[in-house]
């Protein structure tokens, strides 16, 4: 039974990494099982390292996107007229 639970956890973790799903990775990291086999423990360690690389890459991409959006917002603000908008078209 314990071996089946380990295999299920490893499979879910592999899928979460392949899908680049940080929420599922976080959930699975909160419930890492105890491995009796050094082979399975090594596999889990390798997967956790891969998940860490993925999370760092996603964090870097998010920061890059945030900076681009900030630049676009700043540009849009700089091109706007400071006059208050008026919906009265008869002027």
PDB file of N, CA and C in Angstrom, residues 4-50:
ATOM      1  N   UNK A   4       2.326   1.969  -3.407  1.00  0.00           N
ATOM      2  CA  UNK A   4       1.329   2.513  -4.336  1.00  0.00           C
ATOM      3  C   UNK A   4       1.136   4.006  -4.107  1.00  0.00           C
ATOM      4  N   UNK A   5       1.131   4.414  -2.834  1.00  0.00           N
ATOM      5  CA  UNK A   5       0.967   5.832  -2.491  1.00  0.00           C
ATOM      6  C   UNK A   5       2.162   6.638  -3.012  1.00  0.00           C
ATOM      7  N   UNK A   6       3.369   6.070  -2.874  1.00  0.00           N
ATOM      8  CA  UNK A   6       4.572   6.746  -3.361  1.00  0.00           C
ATOM      9  C   UNK A   6       4.533   6.923  -4.872  1.00  0.00           C
ATOM     10  N   UNK A   7       4.139   5.858  -5.565  1.00  0.00           N
ATOM     11  CA  UNK A   7       4.064   5.920  -7.021  1.00  0.00           C
ATOM     12  C   UNK A   7       3.027   6.952  -7.471  1.00  0.00           C
ATOM     13  N   UNK A   8       1.919   7.014  -6.763  1.00  0.00           N
ATOM     14  CA  UNK A   8       0.867   7.975  -7.097  1.00  0.00           C
ATOM     15  C   UNK A   8       1.384   9.406  -6.893  1.00  0.00           C
ATOM     16  N   UNK A   9       2.096   9.633  -5.777  1.00  0.00           N
ATOM     17  CA  UNK A   9       2.642  10.958  -5.495  1.00  0.00           C
ATOM     18  C   UNK A   9       3.657  11.336  -6.573  1.00  0.00           C
ATOM     19  N   UNK A  10       4.561  10.401  -6.896  1.00  0.00           N
ATOM     20  CA  UNK A  10       5.566  10.674  -7.929  1.00  0.00           C
ATOM     21  C   UNK A  10       4.909  10.985  -9.272  1.00  0.00           C
ATOM     22  N   UNK A  11       3.899  10.234  -9.622  1.00  0.00           N
ATOM     23  CA  UNK A  11       3.193  10.484 -10.892  1.00  0.00           C
ATOM     24  C   UNK A  11       2.525  11.849 -10.899  1.00  0.00           C
ATOM     25  N   UNK A  12       1.842  12.182  -9.821  1.00  0.00           N
ATOM     26  CA  UNK A  12       1.195  13.503  -9.736  1.00  0.00           C
ATOM     27  C   UNK A  12       2.232  14.624  -9.820  1.00  0.00           C
ATOM     28  N   UNK A  13       3.370  14.403  -9.161  1.00  0.00           N
ATOM     29  CA  UNK A  13       4.413  15.433  -9.161  1.00  0.00           C
ATOM     30  C   UNK A  13       4.994  15.611 -10.565  1.00  0.00           C
ATOM     31  N   UNK A  14       5.236  14.513 -11.264  1.00  0.00           N
ATOM     32  CA  UNK A  14       5.738  14.583 -12.643  1.00  0.00           C
ATOM     33  C   UNK A  14       4.754  15.328 -13.541  1.00  0.00           C
ATOM     34  N   UNK A  15       3.482  15.044 -13.374  1.00  0.00           N
ATOM     35  CA  UNK A  15       2.452  15.706 -14.186  1.00  0.00           C
ATOM     36  C   UNK A  15       2.417  17.200 -13.883  1.00  0.00           C
ATOM     37  N   UNK A  16       2.492  17.554 -12.607  1.00  0.00           N
ATOM     38  CA  UNK A  16       2.468  18.968 -12.212  1.00  0.00           C
ATOM     39  C   UNK A  16       3.651  19.716 -12.817  1.00  0.00           C
ATOM     40  N   UNK A  17       4.810  19.082 -12.849  1.00  0.00           N
ATOM     41  CA  UNK A  17       5.992  19.711 -13.459  1.00  0.00           C
ATOM     42  C   UNK A  17       5.787  19.849 -14.968  1.00  0.00           C
ATOM     43  N   UNK A  18       5.321  18.780 -15.603  1.00  0.00           N
ATOM     44  CA  UNK A  18       5.109  18.821 -17.055  1.00  0.00           C
ATOM     45  C   UNK A  18       4.087  19.875 -17.448  1.00  0.00           C
ATOM     46  N   UNK A  19       3.064  20.039 -16.619  1.00  0.00           N
ATOM     47  CA  UNK A  19       2.028  21.040 -16.900  1.00  0.00           C
ATOM     48  C   UNK A  19       2.427  22.431 -16.429  1.00  0.00           C
ATOM     49  N   UNK A  20       3.588  22.536 -15.786  1.00  0.00           N
ATOM     50  CA  UNK A  20       4.056  23.802 -15.213  1.00  0.00           C
ATOM     51  C   UNK A  20       2.985  24.399 -14.306  1.00  0.00           C
ATOM     52  N   UNK A  21       2.492  23.582 -13.386  1.00  0.00           N
ATOM     53  CA  UNK A  21       1.402  23.965 -12.491  1.00  0.00           C
ATOM     54  C   UNK A  21       1.953  24.241 -11.093  1.00  0.00           C
ATOM     55  N   UNK A  22       2.296  25.513 -10.792  1.00  0.00           N
ATOM     56  CA  UNK A  22       2.903  25.820  -9.497  1.00  0.00           C
ATOM     57  C   UNK A  22       1.980  25.565  -8.307  1.00  0.00           C
ATOM     58  N   UNK A  23       0.690  25.680  -8.509  1.00  0.00           N
ATOM     59  CA  UNK A  23      -0.247  25.450  -7.402  1.00  0.00           C
ATOM     60  C   UNK A  23      -0.223  23.985  -6.997  1.00  0.00           C
ATOM     61  N   UNK A  24      -0.285  23.098  -7.988  1.00  0.00           N
ATOM     62  CA  UNK A  24      -0.258  21.663  -7.694  1.00  0.00           C
ATOM     63  C   UNK A  24       1.101  21.250  -7.130  1.00  0.00           C
ATOM     64  N   UNK A  25       2.170  21.824  -7.649  1.00  0.00           N
ATOM     65  CA  UNK A  25       3.500  21.527  -7.119  1.00  0.00           C
ATOM     66  C   UNK A  25       3.561  21.905  -5.642  1.00  0.00           C
ATOM     67  N   UNK A  26       3.050  23.078  -5.303  1.00  0.00           N
ATOM     68  CA  UNK A  26       3.038  23.512  -3.910  1.00  0.00           C
ATOM     69  C   UNK A  26       2.249  22.571  -3.015  1.00  0.00           C
ATOM     70  N   UNK A  27       1.082  22.146  -3.493  1.00  0.00           N
ATOM     71  CA  UNK A  27       0.265  21.210  -2.715  1.00  0.00           C
ATOM     72  C   UNK A  27       1.012  19.903  -2.472  1.00  0.00           C
ATOM     73  N   UNK A  28       1.627  19.380  -3.529  1.00  0.00           N
ATOM     74  CA  UNK A  28       2.338  18.111  -3.410  1.00  0.00           C
ATOM     75  C   UNK A  28       3.575  18.227  -2.518  1.00  0.00           C
ATOM     76  N   UNK A  29       4.229  19.373  -2.537  1.00  0.00           N
ATOM     77  CA  UNK A  29       5.398  19.553  -1.680  1.00  0.00           C
ATOM     78  C   UNK A  29       5.014  19.588  -0.198  1.00  0.00           C
ATOM     79  N   UNK A  30       3.780  19.941   0.079  1.00  0.00           N
ATOM     80  CA  UNK A  30       3.315  19.953   1.473  1.00  0.00           C
ATOM     81  C   UNK A  30       3.043  18.553   1.996  1.00  0.00           C
ATOM     82  N   UNK A  31       2.941  17.586   1.082  1.00  0.00           N
ATOM     83  CA  UNK A  31       2.616  16.224   1.498  1.00  0.00           C
ATOM     84  C   UNK A  31       3.611  15.206   0.943  1.00  0.00           C
ATOM     85  N   UNK A  32       4.898  15.550   0.972  1.00  0.00           N
ATOM     86  CA  UNK A  32       5.925  14.631   0.473  1.00  0.00           C
ATOM     87  C   UNK A  32       5.939  13.388   1.371  1.00  0.00           C
ATOM     88  N   UNK A  33       5.776  12.220   0.754  1.00  0.00           N
ATOM     89  CA  UNK A  33       5.772  10.988   1.552  1.00  0.00           C
ATOM     90  C   UNK A  33       7.187  10.608   2.002  1.00  0.00           C
ATOM     91  N   UNK A  34       7.256   9.691   2.928  1.00  0.00           N
ATOM     92  CA  UNK A  34       8.543   9.160   3.383  1.00  0.00           C
ATOM     93  C   UNK A  34       8.915   7.999   2.470  1.00  0.00           C
ATOM     94  N   UNK A  35      10.096   8.074   1.902  1.00  0.00           N
ATOM     95  CA  UNK A  35      10.547   7.061   0.960  1.00  0.00           C
ATOM     96  C   UNK A  35      11.430   6.043   1.676  1.00  0.00           C
ATOM     97  N   UNK A  36      11.103   4.775   1.530  1.00  0.00           N
ATOM     98  CA  UNK A  36      11.910   3.705   2.116  1.00  0.00           C
ATOM     99  C   UNK A  36      12.983   3.236   1.142  1.00  0.00           C
ATOM    100  N   UNK A  37      12.735   3.441  -0.142  1.00  0.00           N
ATOM    101  CA  UNK A  37      13.674   3.042  -1.187  1.00  0.00           C
ATOM    102  C   UNK A  37      14.555   4.239  -1.547  1.00  0.00           C
ATOM    103  N   UNK A  38      15.865   4.009  -1.545  1.00  0.00           N
ATOM    104  CA  UNK A  38      16.771   5.110  -1.895  1.00  0.00           C
ATOM    105  C   UNK A  38      16.618   5.493  -3.369  1.00  0.00           C
ATOM    106  N   UNK A  39      16.211   4.550  -4.203  1.00  0.00           N
ATOM    107  CA  UNK A  39      15.999   4.841  -5.623  1.00  0.00           C
ATOM    108  C   UNK A  39      14.835   5.819  -5.781  1.00  0.00           C
ATOM    109  N   UNK A  40      13.731   5.540  -5.093  1.00  0.00           N
ATOM    110  CA  UNK A  40      12.558   6.419  -5.181  1.00  0.00           C
ATOM    111  C   UNK A  40      12.841   7.767  -4.513  1.00  0.00           C
ATOM    112  N   UNK A  41      13.596   7.741  -3.423  1.00  0.00           N
ATOM    113  CA  UNK A  41      13.955   8.996  -2.749  1.00  0.00           C
ATOM    114  C   UNK A  41      14.824   9.854  -3.658  1.00  0.00           C
ATOM    115  N   UNK A  42      15.736   9.234  -4.376  1.00  0.00           N
ATOM    116  CA  UNK A  42      16.591   9.952  -5.323  1.00  0.00           C
ATOM    117  C   UNK A  42      15.764  10.523  -6.467  1.00  0.00           C
ATOM    118  N   UNK A  43      14.812   9.736  -6.942  1.00  0.00           N
ATOM    119  CA  UNK A  43      13.927  10.214  -8.011  1.00  0.00           C
ATOM    120  C   UNK A  43      13.126  11.430  -7.537  1.00  0.00           C
ATOM    121  N   UNK A  44      12.597  11.339  -6.316  1.00  0.00           N
ATOM    122  CA  UNK A  44      11.830  12.457  -5.764  1.00  0.00           C
ATOM    123  C   UNK A  44      12.708  13.690  -5.605  1.00  0.00           C
ATOM    124  N   UNK A  45      13.933  13.494  -5.147  1.00  0.00           N
ATOM    125  CA  UNK A  45      14.856  14.620  -4.989  1.00  0.00           C
ATOM    126  C   UNK A  45      15.138  15.282  -6.333  1.00  0.00           C
ATOM    127  N   UNK A  46      15.367  14.473  -7.356  1.00  0.00           N
ATOM    128  CA  UNK A  46      15.593  15.002  -8.697  1.00  0.00           C
ATOM    129  C   UNK A  46      14.386  15.808  -9.165  1.00  0.00           C
ATOM    130  N   UNK A  47      13.190  15.264  -8.944  1.00  0.00           N
ATOM    131  CA  UNK A  47      11.965  15.965  -9.359  1.00  0.00           C
ATOM    132  C   UNK A  47      11.791  17.272  -8.596  1.00  0.00           C
ATOM    133  N   UNK A  48      12.107  17.263  -7.318  1.00  0.00           N
ATOM    134  CA  UNK A  48      11.992  18.492  -6.513  1.00  0.00           C
ATOM    135  C   UNK A  48      12.972  19.543  -7.029  1.00  0.00           C
ATOM    136  N   UNK A  49      14.170  19.123  -7.411  1.00  0.00           N
ATOM    137  CA  UNK A  49      15.132  20.075  -7.986  1.00  0.00           C
ATOM    138  C   UNK A  49      14.607  20.637  -9.302  1.00  0.00           C
ATOM    139  N   UNK A  50      14.001  19.792 -10.115  1.00  0.00           N
ATOM    140  CA  UNK A  50      13.414  20.253 -11.383  1.00  0.00           C
ATOM    141  C   UNK A  50      12.264  21.231 -11.121  1.00  0.00           C
TER     142      UNK A  50
END
